[in-house]
PDB file of C-alpha atoms in Angstrom:
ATOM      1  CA  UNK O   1       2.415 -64.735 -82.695  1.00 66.00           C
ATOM      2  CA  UNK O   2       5.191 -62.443 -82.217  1.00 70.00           C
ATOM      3  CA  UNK O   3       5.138 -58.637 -83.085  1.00 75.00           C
ATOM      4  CA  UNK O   4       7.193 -55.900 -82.114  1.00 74.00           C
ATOM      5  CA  UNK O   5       4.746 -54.921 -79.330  1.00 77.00           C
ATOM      6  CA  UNK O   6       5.064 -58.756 -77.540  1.00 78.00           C
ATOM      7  CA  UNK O   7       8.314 -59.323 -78.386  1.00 79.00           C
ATOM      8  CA  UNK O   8       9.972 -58.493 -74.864  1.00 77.00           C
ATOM      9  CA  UNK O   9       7.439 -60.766 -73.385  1.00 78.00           C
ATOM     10  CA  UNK O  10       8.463 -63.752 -74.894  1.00 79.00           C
ATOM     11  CA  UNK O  11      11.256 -66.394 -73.724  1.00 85.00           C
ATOM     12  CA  UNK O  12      14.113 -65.674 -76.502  1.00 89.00           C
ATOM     13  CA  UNK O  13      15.784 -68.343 -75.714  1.00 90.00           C
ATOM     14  CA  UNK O  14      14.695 -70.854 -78.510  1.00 89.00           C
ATOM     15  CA  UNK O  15      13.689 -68.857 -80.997  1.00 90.00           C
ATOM     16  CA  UNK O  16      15.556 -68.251 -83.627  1.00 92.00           C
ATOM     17  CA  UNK O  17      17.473 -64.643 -84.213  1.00 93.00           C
ATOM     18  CA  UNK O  18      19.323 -63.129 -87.210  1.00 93.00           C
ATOM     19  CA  UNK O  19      21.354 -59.744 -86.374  1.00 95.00           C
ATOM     20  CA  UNK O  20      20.474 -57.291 -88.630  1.00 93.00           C
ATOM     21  CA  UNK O  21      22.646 -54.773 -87.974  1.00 94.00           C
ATOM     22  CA  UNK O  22      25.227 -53.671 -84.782  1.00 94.00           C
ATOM     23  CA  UNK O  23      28.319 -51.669 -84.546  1.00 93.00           C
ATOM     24  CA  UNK O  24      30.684 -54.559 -84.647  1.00 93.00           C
ATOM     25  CA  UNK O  25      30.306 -55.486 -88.411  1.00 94.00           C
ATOM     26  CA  UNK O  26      31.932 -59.091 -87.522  1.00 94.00           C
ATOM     27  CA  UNK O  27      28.337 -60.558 -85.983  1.00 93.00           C
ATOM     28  CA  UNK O  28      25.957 -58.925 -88.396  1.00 95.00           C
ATOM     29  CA  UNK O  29      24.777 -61.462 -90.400  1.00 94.00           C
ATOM     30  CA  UNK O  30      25.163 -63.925 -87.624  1.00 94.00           C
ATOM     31  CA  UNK O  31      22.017 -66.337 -87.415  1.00 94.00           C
ATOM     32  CA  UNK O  32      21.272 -69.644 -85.190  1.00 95.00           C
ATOM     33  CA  UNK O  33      18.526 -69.765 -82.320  1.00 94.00           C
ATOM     34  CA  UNK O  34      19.288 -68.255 -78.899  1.00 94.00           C
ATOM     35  CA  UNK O  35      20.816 -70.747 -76.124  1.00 95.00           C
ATOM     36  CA  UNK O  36      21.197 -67.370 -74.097  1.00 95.00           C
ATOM     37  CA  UNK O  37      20.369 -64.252 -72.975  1.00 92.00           C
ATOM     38  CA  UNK O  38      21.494 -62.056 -70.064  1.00 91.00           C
ATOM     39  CA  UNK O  39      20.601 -58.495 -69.112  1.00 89.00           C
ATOM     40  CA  UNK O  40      23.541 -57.004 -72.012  1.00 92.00           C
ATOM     41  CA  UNK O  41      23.903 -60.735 -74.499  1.00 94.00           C
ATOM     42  CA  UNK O  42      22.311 -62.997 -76.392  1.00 94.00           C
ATOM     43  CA  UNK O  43      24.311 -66.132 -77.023  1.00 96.00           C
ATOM     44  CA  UNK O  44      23.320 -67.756 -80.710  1.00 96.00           C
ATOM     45  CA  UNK O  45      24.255 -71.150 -81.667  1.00 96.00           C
ATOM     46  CA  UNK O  46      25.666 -71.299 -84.882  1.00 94.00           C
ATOM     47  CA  UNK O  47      26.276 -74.830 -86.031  1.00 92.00           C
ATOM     48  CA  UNK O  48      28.476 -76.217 -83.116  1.00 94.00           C
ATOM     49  CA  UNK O  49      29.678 -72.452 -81.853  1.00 96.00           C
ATOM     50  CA  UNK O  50      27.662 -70.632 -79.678  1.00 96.00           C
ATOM     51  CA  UNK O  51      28.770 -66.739 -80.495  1.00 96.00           C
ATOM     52  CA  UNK O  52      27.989 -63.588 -78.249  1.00 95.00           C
ATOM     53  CA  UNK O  53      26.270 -60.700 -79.539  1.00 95.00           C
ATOM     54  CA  UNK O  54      25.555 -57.399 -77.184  1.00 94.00           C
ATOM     55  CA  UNK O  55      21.914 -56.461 -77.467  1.00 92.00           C
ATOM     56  CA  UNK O  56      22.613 -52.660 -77.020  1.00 90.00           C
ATOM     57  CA  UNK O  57      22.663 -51.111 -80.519  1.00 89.00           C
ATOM     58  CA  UNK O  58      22.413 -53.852 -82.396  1.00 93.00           C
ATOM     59  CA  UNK O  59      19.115 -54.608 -84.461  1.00 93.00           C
ATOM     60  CA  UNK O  60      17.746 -57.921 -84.091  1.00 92.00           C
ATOM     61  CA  UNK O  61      15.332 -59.810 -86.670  1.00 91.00           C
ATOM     62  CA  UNK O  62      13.879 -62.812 -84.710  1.00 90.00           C
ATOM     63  CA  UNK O  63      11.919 -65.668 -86.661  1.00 80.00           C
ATOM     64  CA  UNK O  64      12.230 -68.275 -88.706  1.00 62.00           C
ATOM     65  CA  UNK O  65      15.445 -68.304 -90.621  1.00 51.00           C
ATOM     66  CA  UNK O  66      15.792 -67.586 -94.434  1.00 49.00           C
ATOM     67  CA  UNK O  67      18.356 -66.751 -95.444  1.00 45.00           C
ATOM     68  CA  UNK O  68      16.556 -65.652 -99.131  1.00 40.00           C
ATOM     69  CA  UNK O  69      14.532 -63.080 -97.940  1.00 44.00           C
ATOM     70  CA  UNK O  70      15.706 -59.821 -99.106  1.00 37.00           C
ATOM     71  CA  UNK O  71      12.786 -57.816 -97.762  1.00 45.00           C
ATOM     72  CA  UNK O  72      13.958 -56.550 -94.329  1.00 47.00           C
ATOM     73  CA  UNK O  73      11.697 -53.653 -92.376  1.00 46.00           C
ATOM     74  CA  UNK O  74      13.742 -51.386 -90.500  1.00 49.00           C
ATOM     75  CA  UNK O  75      13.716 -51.993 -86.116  1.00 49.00           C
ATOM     76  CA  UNK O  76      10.128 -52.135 -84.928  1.00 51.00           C
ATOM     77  CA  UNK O  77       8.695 -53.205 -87.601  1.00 48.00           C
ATOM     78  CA  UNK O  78       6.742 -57.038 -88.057  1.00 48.00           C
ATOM     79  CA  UNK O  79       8.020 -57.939 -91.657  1.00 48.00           C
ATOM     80  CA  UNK O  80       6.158 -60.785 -94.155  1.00 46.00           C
ATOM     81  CA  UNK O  81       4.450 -63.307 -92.910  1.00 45.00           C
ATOM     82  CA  UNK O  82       6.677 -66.754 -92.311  1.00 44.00           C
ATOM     83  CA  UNK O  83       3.890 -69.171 -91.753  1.00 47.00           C
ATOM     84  CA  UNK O  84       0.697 -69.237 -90.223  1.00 46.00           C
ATOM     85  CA  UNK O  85       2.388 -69.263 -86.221  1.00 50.00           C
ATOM     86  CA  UNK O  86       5.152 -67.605 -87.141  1.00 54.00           C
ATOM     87  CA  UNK O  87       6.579 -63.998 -88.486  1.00 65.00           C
ATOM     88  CA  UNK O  88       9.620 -61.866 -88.583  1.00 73.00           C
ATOM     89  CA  UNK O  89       9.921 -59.336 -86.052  1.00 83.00           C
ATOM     90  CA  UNK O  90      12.664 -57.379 -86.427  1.00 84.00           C
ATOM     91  CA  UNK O  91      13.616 -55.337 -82.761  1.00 83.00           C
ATOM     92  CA  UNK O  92      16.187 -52.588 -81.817  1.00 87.00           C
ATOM     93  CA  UNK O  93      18.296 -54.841 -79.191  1.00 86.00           C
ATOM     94  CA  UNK O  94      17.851 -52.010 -76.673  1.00 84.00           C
ATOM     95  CA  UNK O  95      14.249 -52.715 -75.826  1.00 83.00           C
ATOM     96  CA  UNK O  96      15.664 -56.236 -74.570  1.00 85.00           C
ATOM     97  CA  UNK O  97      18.030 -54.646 -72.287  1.00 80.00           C
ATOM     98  CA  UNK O  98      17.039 -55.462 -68.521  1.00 75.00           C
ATOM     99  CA  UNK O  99      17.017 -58.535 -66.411  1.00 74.00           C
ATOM    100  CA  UNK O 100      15.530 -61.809 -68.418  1.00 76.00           C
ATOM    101  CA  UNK O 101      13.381 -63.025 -65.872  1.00 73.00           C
ATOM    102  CA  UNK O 102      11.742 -58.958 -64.578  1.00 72.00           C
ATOM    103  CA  UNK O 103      11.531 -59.102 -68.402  1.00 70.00           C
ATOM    104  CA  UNK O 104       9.053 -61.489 -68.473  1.00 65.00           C
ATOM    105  CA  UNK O 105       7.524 -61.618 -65.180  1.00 63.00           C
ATOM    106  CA  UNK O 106       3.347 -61.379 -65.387  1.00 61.00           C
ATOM    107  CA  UNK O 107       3.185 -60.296 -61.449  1.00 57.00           C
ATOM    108  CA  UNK O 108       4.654 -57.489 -59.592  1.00 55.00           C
ATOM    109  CA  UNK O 109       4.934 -53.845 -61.040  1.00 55.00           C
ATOM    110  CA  UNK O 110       6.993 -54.940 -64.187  1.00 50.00           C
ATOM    111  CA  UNK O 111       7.354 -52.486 -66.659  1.00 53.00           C
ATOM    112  CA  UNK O 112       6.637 -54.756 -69.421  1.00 48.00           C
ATOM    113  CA  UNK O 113       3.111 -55.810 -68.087  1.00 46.00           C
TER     114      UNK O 113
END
């Protein structure tokens, strides 16, 4: 299950994101599942568009999508309940910041172990 504490951990790519809130007001809102990431981006499909969204100050709300809840925590926060495997986790984008695969690495002297 994701929380905000696993959350770097996990592969984003797949799962879907919803951006909460960033400095450029044109991709807040924006929600599809991740097809990307690299050490600054996350790339989100959005019906046939993929669009590019800078992790750094934005605040992400991964999860499934649904679009009716009005219920948002604020960045660090695990929101309601979505299911029994799933929740929403809503990040600041700046914890994501590094390289994908250190990231997520289990071995070595990771930072995220």
């Amino acid at each position: 299950m994701l929380t905000p504490e696993t959350l770097p951990r996990h592969e984003l790519i797949g799962l879907h994101v919803r951006v909460a809130a960033a400095p450029n007001p044109d991709v807040v809102g924006i929600a599809g599942r991740v097809v990307g990431e690299t050490t600054q981006m996350l790339s989100i499909e959005v019906g046939s568009r993929t669009k590019h969204v800078p992790k750094q100050a934005s605040t992400l709300e991964f999860g499934p999508i649904d679009e009716a809840a009005a219920d948002r925590k604020e960045a660090g926060t695990a929101s309601k309940p979505a299911g029994e495997d799933a929740a929403y986790v809503t990040v600041d984008g700046a914890r994501l910041l590094s390289h994908p695969a250190l990231r997520t690495e289990t071995t070595g002297d990771s930072k995220w172990r």
